[in-house]
Coordinates of C-alpha atoms and ligand atoms in Angstrom, one line a residue:
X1 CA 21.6 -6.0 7.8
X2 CA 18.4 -3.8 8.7
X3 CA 18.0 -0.2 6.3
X4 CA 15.2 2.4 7.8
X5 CA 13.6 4.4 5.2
X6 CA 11.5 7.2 5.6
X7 CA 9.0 8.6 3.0
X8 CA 8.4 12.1 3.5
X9 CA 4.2 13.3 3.7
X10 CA 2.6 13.0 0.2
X11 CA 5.4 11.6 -1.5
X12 CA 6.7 8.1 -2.4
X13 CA 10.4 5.7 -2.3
X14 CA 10.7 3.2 -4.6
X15 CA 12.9 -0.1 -2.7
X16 CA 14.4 -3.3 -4.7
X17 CA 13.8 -6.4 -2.5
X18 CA 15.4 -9.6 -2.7
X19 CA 13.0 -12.9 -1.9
X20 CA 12.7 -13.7 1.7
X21 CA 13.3 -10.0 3.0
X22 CA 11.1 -9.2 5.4
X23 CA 9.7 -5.7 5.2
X24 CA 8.1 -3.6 7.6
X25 CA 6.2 -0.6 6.8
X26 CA 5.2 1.6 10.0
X27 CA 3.0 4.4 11.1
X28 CA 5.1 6.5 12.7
X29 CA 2.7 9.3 13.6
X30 CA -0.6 7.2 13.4
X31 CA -3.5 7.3 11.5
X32 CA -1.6 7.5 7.7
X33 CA -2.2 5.7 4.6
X34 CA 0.8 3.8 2.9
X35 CA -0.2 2.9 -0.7
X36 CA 1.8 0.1 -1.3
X37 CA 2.7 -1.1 -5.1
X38 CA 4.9 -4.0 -6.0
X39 CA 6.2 -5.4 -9.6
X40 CA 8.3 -8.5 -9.9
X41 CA 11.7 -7.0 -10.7
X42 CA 12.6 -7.2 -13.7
X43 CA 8.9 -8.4 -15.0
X44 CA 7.2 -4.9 -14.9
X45 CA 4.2 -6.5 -16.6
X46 CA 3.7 -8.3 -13.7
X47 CA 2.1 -6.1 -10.5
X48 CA 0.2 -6.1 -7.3
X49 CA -3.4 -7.3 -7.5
X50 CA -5.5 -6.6 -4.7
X51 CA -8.6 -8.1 -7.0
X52 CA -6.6 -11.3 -7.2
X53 CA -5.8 -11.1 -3.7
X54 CA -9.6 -11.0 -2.3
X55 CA -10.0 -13.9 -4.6
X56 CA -7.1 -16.0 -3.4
X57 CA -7.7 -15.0 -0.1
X58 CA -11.5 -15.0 -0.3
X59 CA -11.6 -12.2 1.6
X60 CA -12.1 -8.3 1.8
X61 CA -10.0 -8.1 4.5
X62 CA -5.9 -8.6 5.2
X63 CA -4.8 -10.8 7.8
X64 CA -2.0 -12.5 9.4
X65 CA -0.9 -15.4 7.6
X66 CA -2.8 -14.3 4.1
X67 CA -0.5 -14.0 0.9
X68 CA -0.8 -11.1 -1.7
X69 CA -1.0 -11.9 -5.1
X70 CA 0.3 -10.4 -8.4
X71 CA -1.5 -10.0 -11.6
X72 CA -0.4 -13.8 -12.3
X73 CA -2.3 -15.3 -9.7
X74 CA 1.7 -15.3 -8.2
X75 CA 2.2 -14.8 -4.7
X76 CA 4.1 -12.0 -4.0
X77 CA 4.2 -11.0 -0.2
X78 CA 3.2 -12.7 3.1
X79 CA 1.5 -11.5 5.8
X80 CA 3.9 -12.3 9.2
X81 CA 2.7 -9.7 11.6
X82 CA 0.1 -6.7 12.0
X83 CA -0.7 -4.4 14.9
X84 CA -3.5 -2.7 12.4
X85 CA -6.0 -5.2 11.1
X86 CA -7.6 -2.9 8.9
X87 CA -6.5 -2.4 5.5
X88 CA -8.1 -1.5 2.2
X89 CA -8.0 -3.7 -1.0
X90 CA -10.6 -1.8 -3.2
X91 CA -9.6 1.5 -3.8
X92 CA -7.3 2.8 -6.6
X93 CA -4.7 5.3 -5.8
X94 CA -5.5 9.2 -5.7
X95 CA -5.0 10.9 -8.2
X96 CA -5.7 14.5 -9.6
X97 CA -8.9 13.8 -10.9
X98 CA -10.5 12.3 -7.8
X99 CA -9.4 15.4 -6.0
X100 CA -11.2 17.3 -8.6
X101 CA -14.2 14.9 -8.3
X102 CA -14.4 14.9 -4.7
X103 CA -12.8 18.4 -3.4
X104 CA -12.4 20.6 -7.1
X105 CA -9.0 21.2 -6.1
X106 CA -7.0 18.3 -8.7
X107 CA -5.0 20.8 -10.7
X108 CA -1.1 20.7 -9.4
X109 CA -2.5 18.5 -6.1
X110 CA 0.3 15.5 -5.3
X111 CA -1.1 12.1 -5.1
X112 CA -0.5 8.6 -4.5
X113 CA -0.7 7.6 -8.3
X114 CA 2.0 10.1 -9.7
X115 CA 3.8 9.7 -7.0
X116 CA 4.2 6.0 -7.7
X117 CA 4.3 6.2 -11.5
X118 CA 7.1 8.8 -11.1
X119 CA 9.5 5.9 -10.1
X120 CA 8.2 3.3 -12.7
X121 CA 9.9 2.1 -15.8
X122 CA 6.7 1.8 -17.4
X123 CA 4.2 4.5 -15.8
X124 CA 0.3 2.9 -15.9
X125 CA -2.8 4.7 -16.4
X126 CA -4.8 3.3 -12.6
X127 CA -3.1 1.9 -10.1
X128 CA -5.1 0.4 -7.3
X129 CA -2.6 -0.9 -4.4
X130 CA -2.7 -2.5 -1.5
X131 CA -3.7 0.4 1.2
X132 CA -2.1 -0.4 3.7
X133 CA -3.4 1.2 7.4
X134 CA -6.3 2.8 4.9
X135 CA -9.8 2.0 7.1
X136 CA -12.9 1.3 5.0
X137 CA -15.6 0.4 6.3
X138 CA -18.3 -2.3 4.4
X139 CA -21.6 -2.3 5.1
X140 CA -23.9 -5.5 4.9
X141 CA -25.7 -3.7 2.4
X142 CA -22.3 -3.3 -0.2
X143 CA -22.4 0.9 0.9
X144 CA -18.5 1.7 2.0
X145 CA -17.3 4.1 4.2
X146 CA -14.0 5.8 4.3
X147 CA -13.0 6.2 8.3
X148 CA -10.1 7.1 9.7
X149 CA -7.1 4.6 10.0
X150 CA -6.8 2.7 13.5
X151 CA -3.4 2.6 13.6
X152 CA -1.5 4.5 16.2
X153 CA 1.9 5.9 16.5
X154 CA 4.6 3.2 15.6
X155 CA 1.9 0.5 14.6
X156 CA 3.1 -1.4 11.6
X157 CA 2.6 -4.1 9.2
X158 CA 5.3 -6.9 8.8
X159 CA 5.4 -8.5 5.3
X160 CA 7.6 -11.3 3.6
X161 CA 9.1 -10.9 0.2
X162 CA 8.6 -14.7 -1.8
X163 CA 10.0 -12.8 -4.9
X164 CA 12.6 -10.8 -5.9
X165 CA 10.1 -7.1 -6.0
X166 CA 10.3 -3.5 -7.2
X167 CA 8.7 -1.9 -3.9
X168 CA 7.2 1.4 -4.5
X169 CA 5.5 3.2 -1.7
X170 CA 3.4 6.1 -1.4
X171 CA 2.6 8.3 1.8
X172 CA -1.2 9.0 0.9
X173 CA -1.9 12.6 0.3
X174 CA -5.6 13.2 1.2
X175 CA -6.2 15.2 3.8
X176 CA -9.1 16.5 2.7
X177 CA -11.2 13.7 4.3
X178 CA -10.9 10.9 7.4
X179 CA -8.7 8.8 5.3
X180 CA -5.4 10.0 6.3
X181 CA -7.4 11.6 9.7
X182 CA -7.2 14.9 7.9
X183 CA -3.1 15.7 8.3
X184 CA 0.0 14.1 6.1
X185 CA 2.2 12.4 8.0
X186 CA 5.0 10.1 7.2
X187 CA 5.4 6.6 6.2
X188 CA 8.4 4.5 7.8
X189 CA 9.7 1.4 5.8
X190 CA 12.5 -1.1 7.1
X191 CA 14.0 -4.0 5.0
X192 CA 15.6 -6.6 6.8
X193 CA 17.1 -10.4 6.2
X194 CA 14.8 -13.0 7.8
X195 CA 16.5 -15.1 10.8
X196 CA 17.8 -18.3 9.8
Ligands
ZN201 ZN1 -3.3 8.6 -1.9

Protein backbone atom coordinates (compact mmCIF):
# COMPACT_ATOMS: atom_id res chain seq x y z
CA UNK A 1 0.00 0.00 0.00
CA UNK A 2 1.54 3.49 -1.05
CA UNK A 3 -0.27 6.84 0.89
CA UNK A 4 0.79 10.47 -0.78
CA UNK A 5 0.77 13.26 1.57
CA UNK A 6 0.95 16.68 0.94
CA UNK A 7 2.16 19.45 3.39
CA UNK A 8 0.78 22.63 2.57
CA UNK A 9 3.62 25.91 2.30
CA UNK A 10 4.85 26.81 5.90
CA UNK A 11 3.06 24.25 7.62
CA UNK A 12 3.90 20.71 8.90
CA UNK A 13 2.08 16.62 8.97
CA UNK A 14 2.99 14.62 11.53
CA UNK A 15 3.15 10.55 9.93
CA UNK A 16 3.45 7.21 12.27
CA UNK A 17 5.77 4.76 10.41
CA UNK A 18 6.22 1.24 10.98
CA UNK A 19 10.09 -0.25 10.62
CA UNK A 20 11.08 -1.10 7.16
CA UNK A 21 8.65 1.62 5.41
CA UNK A 22 10.29 3.27 2.99
CA UNK A 23 9.48 6.99 2.86
CA UNK A 24 9.91 9.39 0.27
CA UNK A 25 9.77 13.01 0.77
CA UNK A 26 9.70 15.12 -2.67
CA UNK A 27 10.13 18.54 -4.02
CA UNK A 28 7.37 19.01 -5.92
CA UNK A 29 7.89 22.55 -7.04
CA UNK A 30 11.79 22.67 -6.46
CA UNK A 31 13.97 24.56 -4.51
CA UNK A 32 11.97 23.98 -0.87
CA UNK A 33 13.13 23.06 2.46
CA UNK A 34 11.60 19.93 4.24
CA UNK A 35 12.59 20.06 7.97
CA UNK A 36 12.39 16.71 8.81
CA UNK A 37 11.98 15.53 12.72
CA UNK A 38 11.64 11.97 13.90
CA UNK A 39 11.00 10.36 17.55
CA UNK A 40 10.92 6.60 18.16
CA UNK A 41 7.22 6.07 18.68
CA UNK A 42 6.27 5.66 21.72
CA UNK A 43 9.92 6.77 23.19
CA UNK A 44 9.49 10.64 22.80
CA UNK A 45 12.70 11.04 24.68
CA UNK A 46 14.35 9.64 22.02
CA UNK A 47 14.80 12.07 18.65
CA UNK A 48 16.58 12.89 15.50
CA UNK A 49 20.22 13.83 15.99
CA UNK A 50 21.84 15.33 13.12
CA UNK A 51 25.04 16.06 15.71
CA UNK A 52 25.14 12.29 16.19
CA UNK A 53 24.67 11.75 12.66
CA UNK A 54 27.93 13.80 11.38
CA UNK A 55 29.58 11.84 14.02
CA UNK A 56 28.37 8.35 12.97
CA UNK A 57 28.65 9.22 9.59
CA UNK A 58 31.85 11.36 9.95
CA UNK A 59 30.55 13.58 7.67
CA UNK A 60 28.83 17.04 7.03
CA UNK A 61 27.22 15.85 4.30
CA UNK A 62 24.11 13.12 3.55
CA UNK A 63 24.62 10.47 1.19
CA UNK A 64 23.35 7.48 -0.30
CA UNK A 65 23.85 4.55 1.80
CA UNK A 66 24.58 6.81 5.26
CA UNK A 67 22.17 6.04 8.29
CA UNK A 68 20.61 8.85 10.54
CA UNK A 69 20.94 8.52 14.08
CA UNK A 70 18.74 9.35 17.10
CA UNK A 71 19.83 10.93 20.25
CA UNK A 72 20.90 7.20 21.41
CA UNK A 73 23.53 6.80 18.99
CA UNK A 74 20.32 4.49 17.45
CA UNK A 75 19.89 4.33 13.93
CA UNK A 76 16.86 5.57 12.78
CA UNK A 77 16.54 5.99 8.95
CA UNK A 78 18.60 4.89 5.87
CA UNK A 79 19.51 6.63 3.06
CA UNK A 80 18.30 4.38 -0.23
CA UNK A 81 18.05 7.00 -2.92
CA UNK A 82 18.70 10.89 -3.51
CA UNK A 83 18.28 12.97 -6.64
CA UNK A 84 19.50 16.11 -4.35
CA UNK A 85 22.81 15.53 -2.68
CA UNK A 86 22.78 18.50 -0.74
CA UNK A 87 21.22 18.65 2.61
CA UNK A 88 21.83 20.50 5.78
CA UNK A 89 22.63 18.91 9.21
CA UNK A 90 23.67 22.04 11.23
CA UNK A 91 20.94 24.30 11.43
CA UNK A 92 18.10 24.38 14.01
CA UNK A 93 14.60 24.90 12.94
CA UNK A 94 13.14 28.57 12.36
CA UNK A 95 11.65 29.92 14.69
CA UNK A 96 10.06 33.39 15.69
CA UNK A 97 13.06 34.74 17.06
CA UNK A 98 15.46 34.09 14.21
CA UNK A 99 13.04 35.89 12.08
CA UNK A 100 13.25 38.65 14.52
CA UNK A 101 17.09 38.33 14.51
CA UNK A 102 17.52 38.18 10.98
CA UNK A 103 14.44 40.04 9.28
CA UNK A 104 12.54 41.95 12.65
CA UNK A 105 9.46 40.52 11.53
CA UNK A 106 9.21 37.20 14.31
CA UNK A 107 6.00 38.42 16.00
CA UNK A 108 2.90 36.06 14.63
CA UNK A 109 5.56 34.70 11.59
CA UNK A 110 4.88 30.62 11.07
CA UNK A 111 7.96 28.51 11.37
CA UNK A 112 9.43 25.28 11.11
CA UNK A 113 9.77 24.87 15.02
CA UNK A 114 6.08 25.58 16.05
CA UNK A 115 5.04 24.01 13.35
CA UNK A 116 6.65 20.70 14.44
CA UNK A 117 6.14 21.19 18.16
CA UNK A 118 2.40 21.72 17.47
CA UNK A 119 2.07 17.91 16.73
CA UNK A 120 4.36 16.69 19.63
CA UNK A 121 3.31 15.01 22.79
CA UNK A 122 6.05 16.68 24.53
CA UNK A 123 6.79 20.11 22.70
CA UNK A 124 10.88 21.02 23.05
CA UNK A 125 12.48 24.20 23.41
CA UNK A 126 15.22 23.87 19.90
CA UNK A 127 14.76 21.50 17.49
CA UNK A 128 17.48 21.21 14.97
CA UNK A 129 16.32 18.49 12.18
CA UNK A 130 17.59 16.98 9.49
CA UNK A 131 17.01 19.77 6.43
CA UNK A 132 16.34 17.96 4.00
CA UNK A 133 16.87 19.70 0.19
CA UNK A 134 18.23 22.87 2.57
CA UNK A 135 21.74 23.94 0.55
CA UNK A 136 24.53 25.21 2.84
CA UNK A 137 27.44 25.87 1.74
CA UNK A 138 30.91 25.29 3.98
CA UNK A 139 33.79 27.08 3.39
CA UNK A 140 37.43 25.65 3.98
CA UNK A 141 37.72 28.30 6.31
CA UNK A 142 34.48 26.99 8.74
CA UNK A 143 32.37 30.45 7.22
CA UNK A 144 28.70 28.94 5.93
CA UNK A 145 26.64 30.04 3.40
CA UNK A 146 22.89 29.65 3.01
CA UNK A 147 22.22 29.12 -1.00
CA UNK A 148 19.39 28.18 -2.56
CA UNK A 149 18.34 24.44 -2.62
CA UNK A 150 19.40 22.43 -5.93
CA UNK A 151 16.61 20.44 -6.16
CA UNK A 152 14.19 20.75 -8.94
CA UNK A 153 10.65 19.95 -9.48
CA UNK A 154 9.80 16.39 -8.42
CA UNK A 155 13.49 15.65 -7.01
CA UNK A 156 13.24 13.64 -3.88
CA UNK A 157 14.97 11.89 -1.09
CA UNK A 158 14.13 8.15 -0.52
CA UNK A 159 14.67 6.99 3.14
CA UNK A 160 14.15 3.59 5.07
CA UNK A 161 12.48 3.39 8.39
CA UNK A 162 14.80 0.66 10.86
CA UNK A 163 12.28 1.76 13.62
CA UNK A 164 8.94 2.06 14.39
CA UNK A 165 8.97 6.45 14.13
CA UNK A 166 6.80 9.47 14.85
CA UNK A 167 7.56 11.41 11.51
CA UNK A 168 6.97 15.00 11.74
CA UNK A 169 7.58 17.19 8.81
CA UNK A 170 7.76 20.72 8.26
CA UNK A 171 7.51 22.77 4.85
CA UNK A 172 10.20 25.55 5.69
CA UNK A 173 8.82 28.94 5.98
CA UNK A 174 11.63 31.45 5.07
CA UNK A 175 11.26 33.19 2.23
CA UNK A 176 12.93 35.98 3.28
CA UNK A 177 16.31 34.69 2.12
CA UNK A 178 17.86 32.00 -0.71
CA UNK A 179 16.95 29.16 1.60
CA UNK A 180 13.59 28.25 0.38
CA UNK A 181 14.72 30.39 -3.11
CA UNK A 182 12.62 33.21 -1.78
CA UNK A 183 8.78 31.51 -2.33
CA UNK A 184 6.91 28.73 -0.06
CA UNK A 185 6.14 25.97 -1.78
CA UNK A 186 4.94 22.54 -0.83
CA UNK A 187 6.54 19.47 0.60
CA UNK A 188 5.24 15.96 -0.92
CA UNK A 189 5.69 12.83 1.46
CA UNK A 190 4.82 9.04 0.36
CA UNK A 191 5.00 6.06 2.70
CA UNK A 192 5.21 2.79 1.23
CA UNK A 193 6.01 -1.04 2.12
CA UNK A 194 9.47 -2.06 0.94
CA UNK A 195 9.46 -5.00 -1.82
CA UNK A 196 10.00 -8.30 -0.54
ZN1 LIG B 1 11.92 26.61 8.61
Amino acid sequence: MTQVFTIEPRTGQAFDVAKGRRVTVTDPEGGQVADFYAERLGHPAEFISPGVTIDCNESLRLRVGDVIYSTHYRPLLKVLADDVGEHDLLHPCCRPEMYEFFYANGDGHPSCLDNINSLLAQPQAAITPVNLFMFTEIGIDGAIKVKAPVSRPGDSIVLEALEDLRLVVAACSVSESDCNSGRCTPIQLTIEELPA
